[in-house]
Amino acid sequence: MKLSELGEFGLIERIQTRFRAPDGVTGIGDDCAVLPQSTGRDTLVSSDMLIEGTHFLRKDIPPYDLGWKSAAVNLSDIAAMGGKPTGTFLSLALPADLDTEWIDAFMHGYADISERFGTPLLGGDTTASPDRICINVTVLGECPYARARLRSNAQKGDVICVTGSLGDSAAGLKAILKGVERDVEVQRLIDRHYRPVPRVPEGEELRLNLGVHAMMDLSDGLGSDLQHILDASGMDAEIDVSAIPLSLALKHCCQRFGWDPLALAVSGGEDYELLFTCTPQAEALLTVPHFVIGRVTDRAHGPARLTWRGTSSPLAPGFDHFKKGK
Ligand code: ADP
Ligand code: MG
């Protein structure tokens, strides 16, 4: 079988079957691994890779933004658990003909986001690459014992919420690839693609509310990511598509260029907003900005089912690295 048939998540599952996490440890399958410590706190660890040509185009992304984004997408996985990030490790594989100015600008962006979230760079690895730039970041974080919000804890009757508008990043990428003229609104979408802001304080605040049950960050697209929560929790869900928050910039640009905002919001990915489920009572008391977009329902039968209310057009799930992409 080719990898393209197995898909990214099929491959992860195949890898996972060979390894069992030690008792009390959450291993493969969530946004971070969760490792209880003798101090009474849990250590959170996550790792994410960015490859030239797959995640970014060197000629398009300013190196400062790439440095920022490399750390941001990792910090977002700590936010997804409700954790506090504590430090990062950065591994770089770089072609020898790369200008040092490029690397300085990359590190400038990486340093700025590290300072903003109080996450010092603690180590990493550096090596030569034949042609493409490869970046791998590992992030460490912590949270009180057993308080990390897993994907597996969505409960029947929970409402489903997101912390901000969806689809901007995907529209920004589309604008970059199509080379459309960059007015203020297009630039806003591109900024959300190049310089996502991980929802770290929001995640920590959500963790303090015990009615917040399951949480993850939106990296592959709402359709695919919510499916992970449903699979892990053994639940079904309904989403009201008219409740999915769309920014004005997204609406205007979609109108101008004839793009489908809903498709971008559902399957686009790289929003790095938090997706969480909580009791309606808890939702009423939340001070973190959020939008209710649906609800968790009991599993009818078979695999977890996600129903989209308010649209007749079929919605593609999300991004898979080995299957046909965006
Ligand atoms: P995220 O989008 O939150 O970064 P991914 O979809 O990349 O999460 O990964 C899902 C889960 O699979 C995570 O727990 C991640 O650590 C794990 N994972 C991904 N690739 C591998 C791998 N090659 N070996 C072990 N675990 C992996
Ligand atoms: Mg994640």
Short mmCIF file of C-alpha atoms and ligand atoms in Angstrom, two decimals:
data_model
loop_
_atom_site.label_atom_id
_atom_site.label_comp_id
_atom_site.label_asym_id
_atom_site.label_seq_id
_atom_site.Cartn_x
_atom_site.Cartn_y
_atom_site.Cartn_z
CA MET A 1 0.00 0.00 0.00
CA LYS A 2 1.19 3.52 -0.75
CA LEU A 3 1.31 6.16 1.93
CA SER A 4 -1.17 8.22 -0.10
CA GLU A 5 -3.80 5.53 0.55
CA LEU A 6 -2.99 5.17 4.23
CA GLY A 7 -3.01 8.94 4.84
CA GLU A 8 -1.37 10.97 7.60
CA PHE A 9 -3.69 9.80 10.35
CA GLY A 10 -3.64 6.17 9.18
CA LEU A 11 0.15 6.29 9.42
CA ILE A 12 0.10 7.81 12.93
CA GLU A 13 -2.30 5.05 14.02
CA ARG A 14 -0.03 2.43 12.51
CA ILE A 15 2.96 3.85 14.39
CA GLN A 16 0.92 4.13 17.58
CA THR A 17 -0.05 0.44 17.66
CA ARG A 18 3.63 -0.48 18.23
CA PHE A 19 3.99 1.65 21.35
CA ARG A 20 2.01 1.80 24.56
CA ALA A 21 2.34 4.84 26.77
CA PRO A 22 3.34 3.99 30.37
CA ASP A 23 0.50 4.04 32.93
CA GLY A 24 -0.60 7.56 33.75
CA VAL A 25 1.12 9.05 30.69
CA THR A 26 -0.81 10.42 27.70
CA GLY A 27 1.26 9.60 24.63
CA ILE A 28 0.48 9.70 20.92
CA GLY A 29 -2.92 11.05 19.92
CA ASP A 30 -3.41 14.40 21.60
CA ASP A 31 -1.96 17.86 20.99
CA CYS A 32 0.76 17.19 23.57
CA ALA A 33 2.07 14.25 25.52
CA VAL A 34 1.24 14.63 29.23
CA LEU A 35 3.80 13.33 31.72
CA PRO A 36 3.02 13.53 35.46
CA GLN A 37 5.99 14.66 37.59
CA SER A 38 6.80 14.03 41.24
CA THR A 39 6.33 17.78 41.82
CA GLY A 40 2.58 17.31 41.41
CA ARG A 41 2.53 19.09 38.09
CA ASP A 42 2.31 17.58 34.61
CA THR A 43 4.90 18.22 31.92
CA LEU A 44 3.52 18.81 28.42
CA VAL A 45 5.58 18.12 25.29
CA SER A 46 4.82 18.61 21.61
CA SER A 47 6.80 18.68 18.39
CA ASP A 48 5.98 20.10 14.95
CA MET A 49 7.95 20.27 11.73
CA LEU A 50 7.86 22.83 8.89
CA ILE A 51 9.27 21.81 5.53
CA GLU A 52 10.05 24.16 2.65
CA GLY A 53 7.70 23.47 -0.24
CA THR A 54 5.15 21.76 2.01
CA HIS A 55 4.51 24.28 4.79
CA PHE A 56 6.03 27.39 3.28
CA LEU A 57 7.53 28.82 0.12
CA ARG A 58 10.90 30.46 0.76
CA LYS A 59 10.36 33.07 -1.92
CA ASP A 60 7.06 34.18 -0.36
CA ILE A 61 7.31 34.08 3.42
CA PRO A 62 9.46 36.75 5.11
CA PRO A 63 12.04 34.92 7.26
CA TYR A 64 10.94 36.92 10.33
CA ASP A 65 7.40 35.56 9.91
CA LEU A 66 8.65 32.01 9.41
CA GLY A 67 10.61 32.24 12.67
CA TRP A 68 7.51 33.54 14.43
CA LYS A 69 5.25 30.90 12.91
CA SER A 70 7.61 27.99 13.68
CA ALA A 71 7.32 28.75 17.39
CA ALA A 72 3.65 29.81 17.21
CA VAL A 73 2.31 26.54 15.83
CA ASN A 74 4.07 24.66 18.62
CA LEU A 75 3.00 27.02 21.41
CA SER A 76 -0.53 26.53 20.11
CA ASP A 77 -0.36 22.83 21.03
CA ILE A 78 0.45 23.76 24.65
CA ALA A 79 -2.47 26.22 24.59
CA ALA A 80 -4.65 23.37 23.30
CA MET A 81 -4.06 21.47 26.56
CA GLY A 82 -4.67 24.54 28.72
CA GLY A 83 -0.98 24.56 29.63
CA LYS A 84 1.67 27.17 30.27
CA PRO A 85 4.59 26.91 27.82
CA THR A 86 8.01 26.92 29.51
CA GLY A 87 10.62 26.62 26.75
CA THR A 88 11.45 25.39 23.26
CA PHE A 89 14.06 23.41 21.31
CA LEU A 90 14.78 24.35 17.70
CA SER A 91 16.32 22.03 15.10
CA LEU A 92 17.31 23.43 11.73
CA ALA A 93 18.40 21.70 8.52
CA LEU A 94 19.64 24.45 6.20
CA PRO A 95 21.19 24.55 2.71
CA ALA A 96 24.77 25.88 2.81
CA ASP A 97 24.05 28.70 0.33
CA LEU A 98 21.44 30.33 2.60
CA ASP A 99 22.23 33.98 3.43
CA THR A 100 23.05 34.65 7.06
CA GLU A 101 20.71 37.68 6.85
CA TRP A 102 17.87 35.21 6.26
CA ILE A 103 18.83 33.25 9.36
CA ASP A 104 19.17 36.42 11.47
CA ALA A 105 15.68 37.57 10.43
CA PHE A 106 14.28 34.07 11.12
CA MET A 107 15.80 34.10 14.61
CA HIS A 108 14.51 37.64 15.19
CA GLY A 109 10.92 36.45 14.63
CA TYR A 110 11.53 33.35 16.75
CA ALA A 111 13.02 35.48 19.56
CA ASP A 112 10.14 37.98 19.50
CA ILE A 113 7.43 35.36 19.98
CA SER A 114 9.58 33.56 22.56
CA GLU A 115 9.82 36.78 24.55
CA ARG A 116 6.10 37.48 24.21
CA PHE A 117 5.18 34.11 25.70
CA GLY A 118 8.12 33.80 28.11
CA THR A 119 9.49 30.66 26.44
CA PRO A 120 13.31 30.69 26.22
CA LEU A 121 15.04 28.67 23.51
CA LEU A 122 16.80 25.89 25.46
CA GLY A 123 18.54 23.85 22.76
CA GLY A 124 18.12 22.07 19.47
CA ASP A 125 20.20 20.79 16.59
CA THR A 126 21.73 22.26 13.44
CA THR A 127 22.60 20.38 10.30
CA ALA A 128 23.07 20.89 6.55
CA SER A 129 20.27 20.07 4.14
CA PRO A 130 20.88 19.34 0.44
CA ASP A 131 18.41 21.99 -0.73
CA ARG A 132 15.29 22.52 1.35
CA ILE A 133 14.93 24.25 4.69
CA CYS A 134 13.51 21.98 7.41
CA ILE A 135 12.53 23.34 10.81
CA ASN A 136 11.52 21.27 13.81
CA VAL A 137 10.43 22.78 17.09
CA THR A 138 9.77 20.94 20.33
CA VAL A 139 7.91 22.84 23.01
CA LEU A 140 7.70 22.10 26.71
CA GLY A 141 4.95 23.24 29.00
CA GLU A 142 3.25 22.43 32.27
CA CYS A 143 -0.07 22.37 34.03
CA PRO A 144 -1.46 21.16 37.37
CA TYR A 145 -1.78 17.37 37.71
CA ALA A 146 -4.53 15.78 35.58
CA ARG A 147 -5.90 19.16 34.50
CA ALA A 148 -4.70 19.13 30.88
CA ARG A 149 -7.71 19.17 28.55
CA LEU A 150 -7.62 16.08 26.35
CA ARG A 151 -9.43 15.50 23.07
CA SER A 152 -11.16 12.48 24.61
CA ASN A 153 -13.35 14.23 27.17
CA ALA A 154 -16.23 15.70 25.13
CA GLN A 155 -19.54 14.88 26.80
CA LYS A 156 -23.09 14.53 25.59
CA GLY A 157 -24.93 17.87 25.85
CA ASP A 158 -21.72 19.95 25.66
CA VAL A 159 -21.75 22.97 23.42
CA ILE A 160 -18.91 23.26 20.88
CA CYS A 161 -17.01 26.54 20.79
CA VAL A 162 -14.14 28.24 18.97
CA THR A 163 -12.10 31.19 20.25
CA GLY A 164 -12.08 33.22 17.03
CA SER A 165 -12.91 33.52 13.35
CA LEU A 166 -11.99 30.66 11.02
CA GLY A 167 -10.77 30.61 7.43
CA ASP A 168 -8.61 33.75 7.45
CA SER A 169 -5.34 31.87 7.30
CA ALA A 170 -6.49 29.62 4.44
CA ALA A 171 -7.73 32.67 2.54
CA GLY A 172 -4.39 34.39 3.18
CA LEU A 173 -2.58 31.39 1.72
CA LYS A 174 -4.88 31.41 -1.29
CA ALA A 175 -4.18 35.12 -1.81
CA ILE A 176 -0.42 34.46 -1.66
CA LEU A 177 -0.59 31.55 -4.11
CA LYS A 178 -2.84 33.42 -6.54
CA GLY A 179 -0.74 36.57 -6.27
CA VAL A 180 -3.75 38.84 -5.73
CA GLU A 181 -3.18 42.52 -5.10
CA ARG A 182 -2.56 43.15 -1.39
CA ASP A 183 -4.91 45.78 0.00
CA VAL A 184 -5.46 46.18 3.76
CA GLU A 185 -7.97 43.32 3.98
CA VAL A 186 -5.94 40.86 1.94
CA GLN A 187 -2.90 41.76 4.05
CA ARG A 188 -4.89 41.07 7.23
CA LEU A 189 -5.62 37.54 5.98
CA ILE A 190 -1.99 37.02 4.96
CA ASP A 191 -0.86 38.20 8.40
CA ARG A 192 -3.07 35.60 10.02
CA HIS A 193 -1.44 32.97 7.82
CA TYR A 194 2.14 34.10 8.39
CA ARG A 195 1.95 35.31 11.99
CA PRO A 196 -0.63 33.30 13.94
CA VAL A 197 -1.01 34.21 17.61
CA PRO A 198 -1.30 31.07 19.75
CA ARG A 199 -4.19 31.29 22.23
CA VAL A 200 -2.03 30.63 25.28
CA PRO A 201 -3.70 32.88 27.92
CA GLU A 202 -7.12 31.84 26.58
CA GLY A 203 -6.20 28.14 26.94
CA GLU A 204 -4.99 28.66 30.51
CA GLU A 205 -8.14 30.52 31.45
CA LEU A 206 -10.35 27.83 29.88
CA ARG A 207 -8.45 25.19 31.88
CA LEU A 208 -9.50 26.88 35.12
CA ASN A 209 -13.16 26.23 34.28
CA LEU A 210 -13.96 22.60 35.15
CA GLY A 211 -16.99 22.67 32.84
CA VAL A 212 -14.61 22.92 29.86
CA HIS A 213 -14.23 19.28 28.87
CA ALA A 214 -12.33 18.63 25.63
CA MET A 215 -9.98 21.00 23.85
CA MET A 216 -7.62 21.09 20.87
CA ASP A 217 -6.16 23.68 18.54
CA LEU A 218 -7.36 24.10 14.96
CA SER A 219 -4.44 23.29 12.69
CA ASP A 220 -5.90 21.05 9.97
CA GLY A 221 -9.39 22.54 9.63
CA LEU A 222 -12.55 22.43 11.73
CA GLY A 223 -13.97 19.38 9.90
CA SER A 224 -10.93 17.21 10.43
CA ASP A 225 -10.01 18.50 13.88
CA LEU A 226 -13.48 18.19 15.41
CA GLN A 227 -13.60 14.66 14.04
CA HIS A 228 -10.54 13.87 16.20
CA ILE A 229 -12.40 15.04 19.33
CA LEU A 230 -15.45 12.96 18.38
CA ASP A 231 -13.39 9.84 17.61
CA ALA A 232 -11.44 10.18 20.86
CA SER A 233 -14.56 10.88 22.92
CA GLY A 234 -16.93 8.38 21.27
CA MET A 235 -19.49 11.11 20.53
CA ASP A 236 -21.35 12.58 17.56
CA ALA A 237 -21.85 16.29 16.92
CA GLU A 238 -23.88 18.83 15.02
CA ILE A 239 -22.44 22.09 13.75
CA ASP A 240 -24.60 25.04 12.75
CA VAL A 241 -22.63 26.45 9.81
CA SER A 242 -24.31 29.84 10.13
CA ALA A 243 -22.73 30.16 13.62
CA ILE A 244 -19.15 29.65 12.40
CA PRO A 245 -17.43 33.03 12.95
CA LEU A 246 -16.12 34.63 9.76
CA SER A 247 -14.12 37.88 9.80
CA LEU A 248 -15.18 40.89 7.77
CA ALA A 249 -11.89 40.69 5.87
CA LEU A 250 -12.66 37.10 4.89
CA LYS A 251 -16.21 37.91 3.80
CA HIS A 252 -15.11 40.90 1.72
CA CYS A 253 -12.25 39.07 0.02
CA CYS A 254 -14.41 36.03 -0.71
CA GLN A 255 -17.02 38.28 -2.29
CA ARG A 256 -14.38 40.05 -4.35
CA PHE A 257 -12.59 36.94 -5.61
CA GLY A 258 -15.53 34.51 -5.73
CA TRP A 259 -14.14 32.24 -3.00
CA ASP A 260 -16.32 30.14 -0.69
CA PRO A 261 -15.84 31.41 2.90
CA LEU A 262 -17.48 28.34 4.42
CA ALA A 263 -15.17 25.93 2.59
CA LEU A 264 -12.17 27.96 3.77
CA ALA A 265 -13.46 28.04 7.37
CA VAL A 266 -14.25 24.32 7.50
CA SER A 267 -11.41 22.74 5.54
CA GLY A 268 -8.77 25.43 5.32
CA GLY A 269 -6.76 24.88 8.45
CA GLU A 270 -3.96 26.77 10.20
CA ASP A 271 -6.38 28.93 12.15
CA TYR A 272 -4.67 28.15 15.47
CA GLU A 273 -7.84 29.07 17.33
CA LEU A 274 -8.92 26.77 20.16
CA LEU A 275 -11.79 24.35 19.63
CA PHE A 276 -13.41 23.20 22.88
CA THR A 277 -16.52 21.61 24.31
CA CYS A 278 -18.11 22.62 27.60
CA THR A 279 -21.37 22.43 29.50
CA PRO A 280 -23.92 25.13 28.58
CA GLN A 281 -23.70 26.34 32.22
CA ALA A 282 -19.93 26.76 31.98
CA GLU A 283 -20.24 28.48 28.61
CA ALA A 284 -22.57 31.10 30.09
CA LEU A 285 -19.84 32.09 32.58
CA LEU A 286 -16.84 32.12 30.22
CA THR A 287 -14.96 35.40 29.99
CA VAL A 288 -12.67 34.18 27.18
CA PRO A 289 -13.99 35.48 23.83
CA HIS A 290 -15.63 32.56 22.03
CA PHE A 291 -18.40 31.53 19.63
CA VAL A 292 -20.80 28.61 20.12
CA ILE A 293 -20.98 26.70 16.83
CA GLY A 294 -22.68 23.42 17.70
CA ARG A 295 -23.27 20.70 20.23
CA VAL A 296 -22.08 17.23 21.17
CA THR A 297 -24.66 14.46 20.80
CA ASP A 298 -24.74 10.84 21.87
CA ARG A 299 -23.05 8.38 19.52
CA ALA A 300 -25.81 6.89 17.37
CA HIS A 301 -23.88 3.89 16.01
CA GLY A 302 -20.71 3.09 14.09
CA PRO A 303 -17.93 5.66 13.70
CA ALA A 304 -18.30 9.18 15.13
CA ARG A 305 -20.57 11.34 12.98
CA LEU A 306 -20.34 15.03 12.38
CA THR A 307 -23.49 16.64 10.94
CA TRP A 308 -23.39 20.07 9.31
CA ARG A 309 -26.69 21.94 9.77
CA GLY A 310 -27.63 24.80 7.45
CA THR A 311 -25.81 23.81 4.28
CA SER A 312 -26.63 21.50 1.43
CA SER A 313 -23.14 21.56 -0.10
CA PRO A 314 -20.83 18.72 0.92
CA LEU A 315 -18.00 20.02 3.11
CA ALA A 316 -14.53 18.56 2.68
CA PRO A 317 -12.92 17.55 5.99
CA GLY A 318 -9.46 19.07 6.33
CA PHE A 319 -5.83 18.71 5.50
CA ASP A 320 -4.03 15.37 5.24
CA HIS A 321 -0.35 15.46 4.31
CA PHE A 322 -0.38 12.35 2.14
CA LYS A 323 -3.82 12.56 0.60
CA LYS A 324 -4.91 15.23 -1.87
CA GLY A 325 -4.26 18.57 -0.14
CA LYS A 326 -5.92 21.96 -0.12
P1 ADP B 1 -1.13 18.46 15.93
O1 ADP B 1 -1.85 18.85 14.66
O2 ADP B 1 -1.83 18.84 17.17
O3 ADP B 1 0.32 18.88 15.92
P2 ADP B 1 -0.80 15.92 14.73
O4 ADP B 1 -2.05 15.70 13.94
O5 ADP B 1 0.42 16.39 14.03
O6 ADP B 1 -1.14 16.89 15.95
O7 ADP B 1 -0.43 14.60 15.50
C1 ADP B 1 -1.41 13.87 16.21
C2 ADP B 1 -0.73 13.02 17.26
O8 ADP B 1 0.15 12.08 16.66
C3 ADP B 1 0.14 13.80 18.25
O9 ADP B 1 -0.05 13.23 19.52
C4 ADP B 1 1.54 13.59 17.75
O10 ADP B 1 2.49 13.66 18.79
C5 ADP B 1 1.47 12.19 17.20
N1 ADP B 1 2.43 11.93 16.11
C6 ADP B 1 2.47 12.49 14.87
N2 ADP B 1 3.47 11.98 14.13
C7 ADP B 1 4.10 11.07 14.91
C8 ADP B 1 5.22 10.20 14.73
N3 ADP B 1 5.91 10.18 13.58
N4 ADP B 1 5.57 9.40 15.76
C9 ADP B 1 4.89 9.44 16.93
N5 ADP B 1 3.84 10.22 17.16
C10 ADP B 1 3.42 11.03 16.17
MG MG B 2 -2.74 20.50 17.82
#
